[in-house]
């Protein structure tokens, strides 16, 4: 008894097996995560070091170099790029894809420990590191604003209430709050300090001693025990102003006598603005960016965020409003729905084509059932392999739909041939499978071999295409199994003994015969005019090559997410007031575009003294509500922003599909990045400027920038060491 005969003679068992496969396939469909692209864990670790006040050159020589010397000893390190800015250094370590990032982390920590002795002794904190996936941008941007609350109070609500609720959601890895925390700013008056003969050190000591937050312990009485809560923490400017810092002439000197105590924020340079049609510009805002855990269901996480925000809205004061600036699940959901519709259309077309050529409903039912069963079985294998429903896996399913029914049709046609020869259905199905089982398996193996090389591709591209290739291979394997089990059983039970052709079959036969006759005439003419055929062939080849060279080339299409992000750049050393003025001018120009429905900007959030860069967030109407694609608005807005003389704005669409393969990807999100390396720093800088100027002259490049920031205005402080020594002051 052959393998297929077991299932032909046991129709109930075969049916139950297929029903179980279908049920588990439906269950797998709802369990599979939904993302834009396959989940790829890039082994990249980012090391950060803060050293306030240090120049980029100092950060490079005193901080980055000792760490780099230790990092180079880690096994599997492919590239290491450090970015040194005013008081801040980041080092991105990219390891080979076969290394587990969790196993690399202890090696990085050990290297940091070895470098500690060579780092500056006055670093405020030791270097920190974190796993960094360059493809994982925040999936959700939230803008909070209020007309009555202060910036600090709004930040507290965002950071202490909303952020905590969102952080507890399954699938959320990080919630970043961009704003300024509430703080009291003490601005002392030098003349008043001098009149009371109070030094700055004495003032600082009094502040540290006057506001503390320590446990009070407990007080045990004869009948009751009390927990002591010392109210030693000062919170408002008024409370600080009443603090006694010294006594002069038997009278207390309060802080308000020698300083201004202002309720402010930790960083008063931060300026976050928001505009929306129909609302006045909001200048008291906080931005929240939510990121997902690598591999989490983007759509499900975004839906949970929406539900949590709806609940939080009822708990917050009515004076706090928040708007969704960007929901990364929306374009993914639309893209996946489009592909799912494509799969459904492909299924319907395949069934219709089979009916057109078979001419009978009974024969058409067999491959029509085999097709969805094969797809559901493929979903089970995808779930076992921890795949996701994404663009590439669905593309593999769309591609597989075309040949999933091939084996079933071969089984059907061979069985019908034996029945037309006079055999009964069951013997015909058994004999048919004895003849073509090897053929069915061999054709499936041939298809698997075609896609197998993609599974073993190396690099980031191979990691992303592996899911696509395996999805196709899984579909071929499942369809082969179904063709060897379900198809012959259905042929033996559904197809009736050969009958005379019906009207539909006669019509199809006559149509195909007519097509064959016309093809014969065309083939005869072609053979008699071979030079014409050769010329037409040459024209087609030349046209194909020409179109290949003309058409734009890209690894993945960007799509239309209706969300634009960008940067506002001014010359280094620009003041905060200049940056904020440029921010207002840029927002005024962008808000004139009718299809812009939300506009946000952030300035003053750069680390260090240089505050010459800000960020823009632009949300357009959905694609079906506007005339032009997103690239049209980017070019239009950037052209209008070019009239601003004091700075430059760079805009870029948030791609629906994005693959960033490692630390070489630029933080600004540029389309292309070119890396220059050399032993002589000055020569590298000079060459980078020459290359930048040359690339700006090439047509097609809209914005060419480099990350060298050496034009920050500086004042050199010459120390009068003799006088300093006489006054007991050291260089430290």
XYZ file of C-alpha atoms in Angstrom:
732
model
C 0.000 0.000 0.000
C 1.455 3.342 -1.070
C 1.511 6.506 1.015
C -1.338 8.128 -0.930
C -3.445 4.941 -0.916
C -3.624 5.107 2.894
C -5.464 8.418 2.650
C -7.545 7.426 -0.391
C -9.028 4.423 1.428
C -9.572 6.367 4.700
C -11.551 9.484 3.756
C -12.752 10.206 7.312
C -9.205 10.165 8.689
C -8.001 12.375 5.833
C -10.847 14.819 6.371
C -10.192 15.040 10.110
C -6.466 15.654 9.536
C -7.235 18.474 7.122
C -9.876 19.987 9.409
C -7.388 19.987 12.286
C -4.822 21.633 10.018
C -7.355 24.274 9.000
C -8.372 25.003 12.606
C -4.774 25.347 13.775
C -4.035 27.453 10.700
C -6.779 29.917 11.610
C -5.485 29.974 15.193
C -1.947 30.612 13.925
C -3.201 33.504 11.790
C -4.483 35.346 14.848
C -1.393 34.470 16.918
C 1.193 35.638 14.393
C 2.555 39.140 15.105
C 1.915 41.827 12.503
C 4.878 44.004 11.535
C 6.155 45.854 8.502
C 9.230 43.655 8.058
C 10.677 40.458 9.551
C 12.118 40.670 13.038
C 15.899 40.855 12.804
C 18.003 41.261 15.936
C 21.051 43.253 14.875
C 24.047 42.787 17.215
C 24.716 46.488 17.777
C 25.596 48.027 21.147
C 25.725 51.765 21.781
C 28.058 53.149 24.456
C 27.394 56.660 25.825
C 29.662 58.895 27.902
C 28.841 62.326 29.388
C 31.610 64.788 30.225
C 30.014 68.249 30.550
C 32.092 71.142 29.264
C 34.586 69.073 27.269
C 35.210 69.976 23.636
C 34.765 67.397 20.838
C 38.556 67.092 20.543
C 38.848 66.402 24.267
C 36.046 63.841 24.103
C 37.806 62.099 21.212
C 41.250 61.952 22.816
C 40.460 61.573 26.520
C 37.253 59.511 26.387
C 36.709 57.788 23.040
C 40.284 56.634 22.416
C 40.772 54.666 25.689
C 37.433 52.947 25.187
C 38.120 52.156 21.532
C 41.455 50.565 22.436
C 39.626 48.105 24.687
C 36.657 47.492 22.376
C 38.935 46.356 19.541
C 39.858 43.308 21.635
C 36.272 41.976 21.606
C 35.815 38.967 19.361
C 33.449 39.389 16.405
C 33.566 43.199 16.258
C 32.943 44.268 12.657
C 32.885 48.052 12.913
C 33.209 50.748 15.538
C 32.134 54.348 14.979
C 32.408 57.081 17.597
C 30.612 60.415 17.428
C 32.189 63.073 19.640
C 30.235 66.199 20.452
C 30.354 68.931 23.057
C 30.406 67.021 26.360
C 28.999 63.822 24.875
C 30.367 60.768 23.066
C 28.520 57.830 21.533
C 30.304 54.726 20.258
C 28.336 52.283 18.097
C 29.736 48.749 18.098
C 28.516 46.490 15.281
C 29.224 42.780 15.629
C 28.898 39.938 13.152
C 25.343 38.738 12.654
C 26.112 35.298 14.045
C 26.847 36.755 17.495
C 24.120 37.002 20.120
C 23.879 40.568 21.366
C 23.030 39.355 24.888
C 26.260 37.350 25.002
C 28.279 40.290 23.684
C 27.075 42.683 26.415
C 29.300 41.207 29.191
C 32.334 41.590 26.916
C 31.467 45.256 26.389
C 31.086 45.795 30.135
C 34.444 44.140 30.752
C 36.091 46.402 28.168
C 34.591 49.496 29.828
C 35.921 48.326 33.194
C 39.424 47.863 31.770
C 39.345 51.379 30.304
C 38.255 53.077 33.558
C 41.812 53.815 34.723
C 42.565 55.709 31.505
C 39.391 57.815 31.529
C 39.173 61.266 33.175
C 38.824 60.939 36.930
C 36.136 63.622 37.123
C 33.601 61.929 34.861
C 30.208 62.508 36.527
C 29.122 58.948 35.686
C 30.851 55.894 34.219
C 30.152 54.993 30.575
C 26.819 53.290 29.951
C 25.784 50.933 27.167
C 22.570 49.561 25.719
C 21.418 47.259 22.960
C 20.639 49.298 19.890
C 18.602 48.193 16.891
C 19.046 50.767 14.100
C 15.786 49.671 12.469
C 13.638 50.156 15.572
C 12.395 53.724 15.392
C 9.582 54.737 17.771
C 6.236 53.460 16.534
C 4.142 56.117 18.262
C 4.590 59.876 18.773
C 2.322 61.724 21.193
C 2.078 65.502 21.632
C 0.792 66.917 24.954
C -0.095 70.580 25.431
C -1.904 72.788 27.917
C -3.025 76.410 28.031
C -2.886 76.704 31.821
C -0.266 74.326 33.242
C 3.411 75.185 33.406
C 5.934 73.279 31.338
C 7.235 71.497 34.443
C 3.768 70.431 35.611
C 2.903 69.155 32.132
C 6.151 67.177 32.034
C 5.374 65.651 35.449
C 1.954 64.439 34.266
C 3.513 62.984 31.119
C 6.515 61.364 32.783
C 4.923 60.143 36.019
C 1.426 59.133 34.918
C 1.185 58.517 31.175
C 4.711 57.168 30.781
C 4.282 54.659 33.619
C 0.989 53.385 32.210
C 2.500 52.939 28.750
C 5.699 51.326 30.050
C 3.692 48.528 31.694
C 2.077 47.507 28.402
C 3.181 44.207 26.928
C 5.423 44.849 23.941
C 6.536 48.374 24.932
C 10.301 48.617 25.443
C 10.845 52.329 26.042
C 8.858 55.522 26.547
C 10.877 58.695 25.982
C 9.537 61.993 27.300
C 10.904 65.114 25.617
C 10.438 68.207 27.703
C 11.868 69.840 30.785
C 11.381 68.607 34.332
C 10.124 70.988 36.980
C 12.861 72.638 39.050
C 13.561 75.760 41.114
C 16.177 78.088 39.657
C 18.256 80.124 42.145
C 19.733 83.305 40.627
C 21.862 84.944 43.300
C 22.558 88.693 43.358
C 26.347 89.271 43.686
C 25.928 92.719 45.262
C 23.628 91.372 47.962
C 25.961 88.472 48.715
C 28.842 90.903 49.046
C 26.892 93.218 51.338
C 26.107 90.303 53.679
C 29.639 88.912 53.249
C 28.307 85.534 52.096
C 30.317 83.481 49.608
C 28.926 81.302 46.849
C 30.313 78.178 48.565
C 28.516 79.132 51.778
C 25.294 79.664 49.818
C 25.585 76.260 48.130
C 26.290 74.571 51.462
C 23.218 76.185 53.017
C 21.050 74.995 50.112
C 22.287 71.415 50.451
C 21.695 71.430 54.189
C 18.314 73.148 54.016
C 16.550 70.739 51.664
C 16.962 67.023 52.301
C 14.877 63.943 51.740
C 15.786 61.371 54.385
C 13.817 58.731 56.319
C 12.597 59.787 59.755
C 12.266 56.388 61.360
C 9.540 55.729 63.924
C 8.494 56.863 67.396
C 7.434 54.166 69.848
C 5.059 55.294 72.603
C 3.459 53.440 75.487
C 0.234 52.877 73.586
C 0.927 53.730 69.930
C 3.739 53.768 67.383
C 4.132 56.625 64.931
C 5.990 56.726 61.636
C 7.958 59.953 61.290
C 7.865 61.837 57.988
C 10.329 64.762 58.013
C 9.145 67.546 55.728
C 12.693 68.474 54.769
C 12.247 68.704 51.009
C 11.601 72.178 49.577
C 9.595 72.183 46.357
C 8.613 75.703 45.276
C 10.444 78.961 44.791
C 8.539 80.543 47.677
C 9.640 77.763 50.057
C 13.259 78.170 48.980
C 13.024 81.936 49.424
C 12.183 81.545 53.134
C 15.260 79.385 53.758
C 17.666 80.946 56.294
C 21.218 80.764 54.950
C 23.090 82.828 57.558
C 22.797 85.257 60.475
C 24.151 88.778 60.373
C 23.855 91.163 63.339
C 21.689 88.575 65.119
C 19.193 88.766 62.260
C 18.451 85.913 59.842
C 19.446 86.314 56.195
C 16.966 84.484 53.999
C 17.636 83.216 50.511
C 15.146 85.681 49.011
C 17.286 88.516 50.397
C 20.267 87.580 48.223
C 18.740 85.674 45.288
C 15.741 85.329 43.017
C 13.946 81.987 43.556
C 12.065 81.139 40.360
C 9.771 78.206 39.678
C 11.271 76.982 36.422
C 12.476 73.818 34.682
C 15.759 71.934 34.622
C 16.523 73.106 31.089
C 14.948 76.410 30.112
C 16.476 76.191 26.608
C 13.949 73.542 25.547
C 11.199 74.939 23.329
C 8.533 72.542 21.996
C 5.800 74.000 19.790
C 2.692 72.538 18.181
C 0.333 73.747 15.470
C -2.919 72.361 14.160
C -5.489 73.912 11.806
C -8.155 75.705 13.802
C -6.023 76.036 16.946
C -3.586 78.771 17.975
C 0.054 77.777 18.224
C 0.869 75.932 21.440
C 4.186 76.755 23.089
C 3.847 74.686 26.258
C 4.208 71.130 24.948
C 5.737 67.754 25.724
C 6.527 65.053 23.152
C 6.432 61.342 23.990
C 8.002 58.652 21.786
C 7.040 55.012 22.375
C 9.188 52.131 21.088
C 8.252 48.472 20.904
C 10.149 45.386 21.999
C 12.009 43.768 19.133
C 9.669 41.172 17.636
C 6.506 42.484 19.285
C 3.295 42.900 17.311
C 3.413 46.530 16.157
C -0.294 46.739 15.388
C -1.309 45.141 18.700
C 1.055 47.391 20.677
C -0.306 50.511 18.969
C -3.884 49.414 19.672
C -3.043 48.922 23.364
C -1.463 52.383 23.435
C -4.665 53.886 22.010
C -6.762 52.104 24.633
C -4.443 53.186 27.461
C -4.493 56.805 26.302
C -8.285 56.743 26.157
C -8.325 55.585 29.788
C -5.665 58.082 30.855
C -7.579 60.946 29.279
C -10.363 60.454 31.841
C -7.864 60.524 34.735
C -5.910 63.629 33.710
C -6.967 67.241 34.278
C -9.196 68.623 31.554
C -6.593 71.307 30.858
C -4.225 68.666 29.393
C -4.767 67.763 25.755
C -2.832 65.257 23.700
C -2.769 64.436 20.010
C -1.298 61.476 18.140
C 1.403 62.822 15.849
C 2.341 59.466 14.331
C 0.945 55.964 14.681
C 3.350 53.553 13.028
C 0.729 50.807 12.992
C -1.568 52.683 10.620
C 0.582 52.419 7.449
C 1.504 48.850 8.407
C -2.159 47.947 8.817
C -3.024 49.535 5.466
C -0.084 47.840 3.740
C -0.917 44.431 5.200
C -4.589 44.853 4.291
C -3.598 45.668 0.704
C -1.463 42.537 0.491
C -4.222 40.446 2.073
C -6.672 41.737 -0.530
C -4.112 40.814 -3.188
C -3.926 37.279 -1.774
C -7.725 37.019 -1.826
C -7.893 38.292 -5.411
C -5.191 35.807 -6.409
C -7.199 32.976 -4.834
C -10.354 33.994 -6.678
C -8.554 34.373 -10.004
C -6.874 30.982 -9.657
C -10.229 29.326 -8.975
C -11.874 31.134 -11.910
C -9.083 30.162 -14.296
C -9.329 26.533 -13.179
C -13.083 26.566 -13.733
C -12.655 28.122 -17.174
C -10.366 25.313 -18.293
C -11.932 22.409 -16.397
C -15.499 23.370 -17.183
C -17.039 21.407 -14.285
C -17.806 22.515 -10.731
C -16.868 19.151 -9.197
C -13.381 19.181 -10.699
C -12.916 22.841 -9.710
C -13.839 22.170 -6.070
C -10.774 19.956 -5.511
C -7.989 22.514 -6.180
C -10.209 25.223 -4.666
C -10.144 23.380 -1.316
C -6.488 22.384 -1.599
C -5.401 26.025 -1.977
C -6.730 27.461 1.341
C -5.755 24.280 3.230
C -2.179 24.697 1.977
C -2.118 28.360 3.011
C -3.420 27.567 6.499
C -0.812 24.840 6.915
C 1.852 27.342 5.876
C 0.713 29.694 8.651
C 1.235 26.913 11.213
C 4.851 26.458 10.120
C 5.341 30.240 10.166
C 4.153 30.382 13.781
C 6.443 27.509 14.774
C 9.374 29.339 13.132
C 8.483 32.563 15.010
C 7.802 34.474 11.808
C 5.427 37.409 11.508
C 2.758 38.537 9.091
C 4.699 41.205 7.256
C 5.230 42.518 3.764
C 7.885 39.971 2.812
C 6.122 36.903 4.206
C 2.849 37.909 2.544
C 4.739 38.553 -0.677
C 5.989 34.988 -0.438
C 2.417 33.757 0.032
C 1.219 35.779 -2.990
C 4.038 34.281 -5.046
C 3.233 30.785 -3.788
C -0.480 31.005 -4.648
C 0.345 30.591 -8.328
C 1.942 27.177 -7.957
C 0.252 25.824 -4.824
C -2.433 24.200 -6.974
C -0.055 22.841 -9.606
C 0.383 19.486 -7.876
C -3.348 19.188 -7.188
C -4.140 19.865 -10.860
C -1.593 17.242 -11.974
C -3.243 14.695 -9.660
C -6.700 15.714 -10.884
C -5.859 15.504 -14.588
C -4.120 12.129 -14.313
C -7.004 10.677 -12.290
C -9.564 11.966 -14.813
C -7.490 10.414 -17.620
C -7.733 6.984 -16.000
C -11.466 7.430 -15.373
C -11.989 8.362 -19.020
C -10.229 5.102 -19.868
C -12.952 3.220 -17.957
C -11.515 2.789 -14.450
C -13.578 3.301 -11.287
C -12.801 6.461 -9.227
C -10.906 4.792 -6.334
C -8.740 2.473 -8.507
C -8.156 5.399 -10.873
C -6.924 7.603 -8.021
C -4.658 4.847 -6.652
C -3.185 4.092 -10.079
C -2.761 7.791 -10.762
C -0.741 8.329 -7.564
C 1.477 5.323 -8.330
C 2.413 7.007 -11.592
C 2.913 10.625 -10.546
C 3.972 10.572 -6.871
C 7.621 10.807 -7.854
C 6.816 13.560 -10.362
C 4.949 15.609 -7.766
C 7.791 15.283 -5.263
C 10.485 16.060 -7.834
C 8.763 19.247 -9.044
C 8.349 20.405 -5.445
C 12.011 19.714 -4.701
C 12.956 21.722 -7.784
C 10.942 24.697 -6.505
C 12.523 24.392 -3.061
C 16.004 24.372 -4.603
C 15.209 27.625 -6.427
C 14.486 29.474 -3.163
C 16.974 27.633 -0.933
C 19.930 29.976 -1.722
C 18.005 32.906 -0.225
C 17.839 31.041 3.082
C 21.621 30.888 3.291
C 22.339 34.456 2.196
C 24.613 36.311 4.592
C 24.361 39.862 5.860
C 21.400 41.996 6.834
C 19.690 41.548 3.456
C 19.898 37.780 3.821
C 18.416 37.985 7.327
C 15.394 39.855 5.969
C 14.902 37.680 2.869
C 15.204 34.443 4.844
C 11.623 34.700 6.100
C 10.374 35.317 2.549
C 12.231 32.296 1.170
C 11.220 29.971 3.998
C 7.583 31.028 3.672
C 7.624 29.991 0.011
C 9.402 26.730 0.876
C 6.894 25.986 3.640
C 4.035 26.622 1.212
C 5.547 24.232 -1.341
C 6.083 21.510 1.283
C 2.543 21.803 2.649
C 0.994 21.875 -0.827
C 2.952 18.749 -1.760
C 1.714 16.903 1.319
C -1.857 18.008 0.638
C -1.557 17.005 -3.026
C -0.428 13.511 -2.005
C -3.153 13.053 0.618
C -6.247 15.228 0.263
C -6.265 15.654 -3.526
C -6.376 11.943 -4.486
C -8.949 11.229 -1.767
C -11.222 13.979 -3.113
C -10.666 12.802 -6.688
C -11.764 9.316 -5.671
C -14.855 10.564 -3.805
C -16.054 13.638 -5.720
C -15.355 13.086 -9.415
C -18.050 11.072 -11.158
C -17.602 8.543 -13.944
C -16.810 10.161 -17.271
C -19.824 11.807 -18.859
C -20.382 13.513 -22.187
C -18.929 17.064 -22.302
C -21.398 19.718 -21.224
C -21.968 23.030 -22.964
C -19.316 24.867 -20.938
C -16.704 22.238 -21.686
C -17.500 22.314 -25.401
C -17.213 26.117 -25.401
C -13.853 25.986 -23.616
C -12.584 23.263 -25.957
C -13.612 25.248 -29.044
C -12.023 28.432 -27.646
C -8.722 26.728 -26.909
C -8.754 25.072 -30.332
C -9.248 28.491 -31.938
C -6.350 29.928 -29.955
C -4.146 27.020 -31.041
C -5.015 27.648 -34.699
C -4.190 31.343 -34.421
C -0.956 30.536 -32.641
C -0.047 28.124 -35.433
C -0.564 30.835 -38.051
C 1.527 33.332 -36.062
C 4.295 30.777 -35.568
C 4.343 29.924 -39.297
C 4.616 33.628 -40.223
C 7.406 34.141 -37.701
C 9.422 31.227 -39.069
C 9.125 32.648 -42.607
C 10.205 36.151 -41.448
C 13.064 35.308 -39.111
C 14.874 38.641 -39.573
C 11.804 40.540 -38.395
C 11.665 38.289 -35.354
C 15.346 38.873 -34.601
C 14.931 42.642 -34.924
C 11.883 42.602 -32.624
C 13.815 40.474 -30.137
C 16.757 42.905 -30.206
C 14.417 45.870 -29.688
C 12.834 44.161 -26.675
C 16.240 43.402 -25.147
C 17.462 46.964 -25.712
C 14.239 48.396 -24.286
C 14.514 46.182 -21.224
C 18.098 47.286 -20.592
C 17.166 50.941 -21.129
C 14.222 50.788 -18.737
C 16.388 48.997 -16.173
C 18.889 51.864 -16.291
C 16.233 54.596 -16.221
C 13.954 53.287 -13.496
C 14.833 54.341 -9.916
C 16.493 51.606 -7.898
C 15.862 50.938 -4.227
C 16.008 47.958 -1.898
C 12.535 48.669 -0.513
C 9.866 51.192 -1.514
C 9.386 53.958 1.027
C 5.613 53.997 0.744
C 3.462 56.875 1.949
C 3.164 57.093 5.729
C 1.788 60.689 5.677
C 4.469 61.560 8.256
C 7.515 63.749 7.617
C 10.349 64.313 10.049
C 13.291 66.622 9.628
C 15.971 68.797 11.127
C 16.472 72.550 11.448
C 20.151 73.454 11.149
C 21.848 76.745 11.946
C 25.545 77.677 12.093
C 27.278 76.405 15.198
C 27.233 78.910 18.002
C 23.784 80.271 17.181
C 22.066 81.515 20.307
C 18.909 80.008 21.736
C 16.962 83.134 20.773
C 18.154 82.842 17.161
C 17.228 79.157 17.050
C 13.758 79.819 18.429
C 13.200 82.661 15.957
C 14.193 80.357 13.097
C 11.881 77.697 14.534
C 8.902 80.080 14.446
C 9.693 81.182 10.881
C 9.947 77.595 9.641
C 6.691 76.586 11.343
C 4.894 79.598 9.867
C 5.948 78.608 6.339
C 5.098 74.920 6.761
C 1.703 75.630 8.334
C 0.641 77.519 5.177
C 0.415 74.190 3.325
C -3.293 73.169 3.391
C -2.549 69.431 3.504
C -0.496 69.758 6.720
C -2.832 68.801 9.573
C -0.288 68.622 12.430
C 3.050 70.321 12.942
C 5.460 70.025 15.861
C 8.992 71.246 16.500
C 11.630 70.804 19.206
C 14.649 73.012 19.886
C 17.118 73.267 22.738
C 17.341 69.514 23.258
C 20.915 69.046 22.060
C 23.491 67.810 24.555
C 26.233 70.343 25.283
C 26.598 74.037 24.576
C 25.781 73.828 20.868
C 22.042 74.300 20.364
C 22.134 74.913 16.606
C 19.879 71.997 15.689
C 16.166 71.394 16.095
C 13.632 68.818 14.950
C 10.403 68.963 12.939
C 7.416 66.587 12.896
C 4.867 67.041 10.103
C 1.715 65.026 9.582
C -0.136 65.216 6.267
C -3.652 64.234 5.356
C -4.089 60.542 4.488
C -3.052 59.659 0.912
C -6.654 59.236 -0.222
C -7.508 62.777 0.933
C -4.771 64.648 -0.957
C -3.732 64.976 -4.583
C -0.006 64.423 -4.471
C 2.411 61.851 -3.006
C 4.455 62.626 0.071
C 7.658 63.337 -1.903
C 5.902 66.218 -3.671
C 5.230 67.951 -0.350
C 8.804 67.394 0.829
C 10.244 69.066 -2.264
C 7.676 71.856 -2.110
C 8.236 72.627 1.574
C 12.023 72.425 1.352
C 11.944 74.774 -1.632
C 9.891 77.294 0.329
C 12.102 76.946 3.400
C 15.182 77.764 1.320
C 14.212 81.455 1.474
C 15.117 81.570 5.168
C 18.613 83.095 5.262
C 19.605 82.141 8.782
C 19.391 78.355 8.559
C 18.560 75.227 6.599
C 15.761 72.668 6.935
C 16.077 69.047 5.889
C 12.894 66.988 5.533
C 12.439 63.273 4.954
C 9.436 60.973 4.752
C 9.049 58.396 7.477
C 9.276 55.174 5.427
C 6.642 52.492 5.814
C 9.352 49.875 5.258
C 12.816 50.523 6.639
C 15.871 48.324 6.957
C 18.896 49.817 8.653
C 21.642 47.251 8.786
C 23.950 48.598 11.442
C 25.800 51.434 13.085
C 26.851 52.934 9.743
C 23.332 54.269 9.281
C 23.159 57.983 9.861
C 21.244 59.344 12.825
C 19.653 62.000 10.627
C 18.038 59.313 8.470
C 19.771 60.232 5.202
C 19.274 58.043 2.162
C 22.990 57.367 1.744
C 26.001 57.536 4.043
C 29.667 57.575 3.051
C 32.323 56.780 5.633
C 35.795 58.324 5.501
C 38.657 56.871 7.542
C 42.296 57.810 7.962
C 45.170 58.115 10.405
C 45.545 61.903 10.132
C 42.507 63.617 11.629
C 43.145 66.949 9.905
C 43.514 65.252 6.528
C 40.250 63.354 7.062
C 38.442 66.594 7.926
C 39.860 68.395 4.878
C 39.010 65.504 2.559
C 35.481 65.331 3.973
C 34.916 69.001 3.160
C 36.268 68.543 -0.376
C 34.051 65.508 -0.918
C 31.036 67.373 0.454
C 31.553 70.302 -1.929
C 32.064 67.949 -4.887
C 28.910 65.967 -4.098
C 26.850 69.133 -3.801
C 27.653 69.816 -7.447
C 26.295 66.446 -8.598
C 22.725 66.633 -9.972
C 20.273 64.561 -7.958
C 21.736 65.276 -4.518
C 19.417 67.589 -2.639
C 21.178 67.778 0.713
C 24.763 66.834 1.501
C 25.882 67.161 5.130
C 28.741 65.840 7.234
C 28.897 65.229 10.964
C 32.033 67.308 11.566
C 31.134 70.082 13.991
C 34.268 72.176 14.505
C 32.956 75.710 13.970
C 31.656 76.281 17.491
C 32.876 79.731 18.668
C 35.268 79.403 21.579
C 36.939 81.684 24.104
C 40.357 80.619 25.313
C 40.899 81.314 29.009
C 44.490 82.326 29.784
C 45.241 81.592 33.444
C 47.377 84.092 35.360
C 49.010 81.333 37.385
C 51.095 83.656 39.618
C 48.087 85.651 40.721
C 45.952 82.519 41.081
C 48.603 80.939 43.282
C 48.788 84.070 45.442
C 45.027 83.865 45.968
C 45.152 80.150 46.751
C 43.349 79.159 43.534
C 44.445 76.174 41.433
C 43.721 75.377 37.787
C 41.399 72.628 38.936
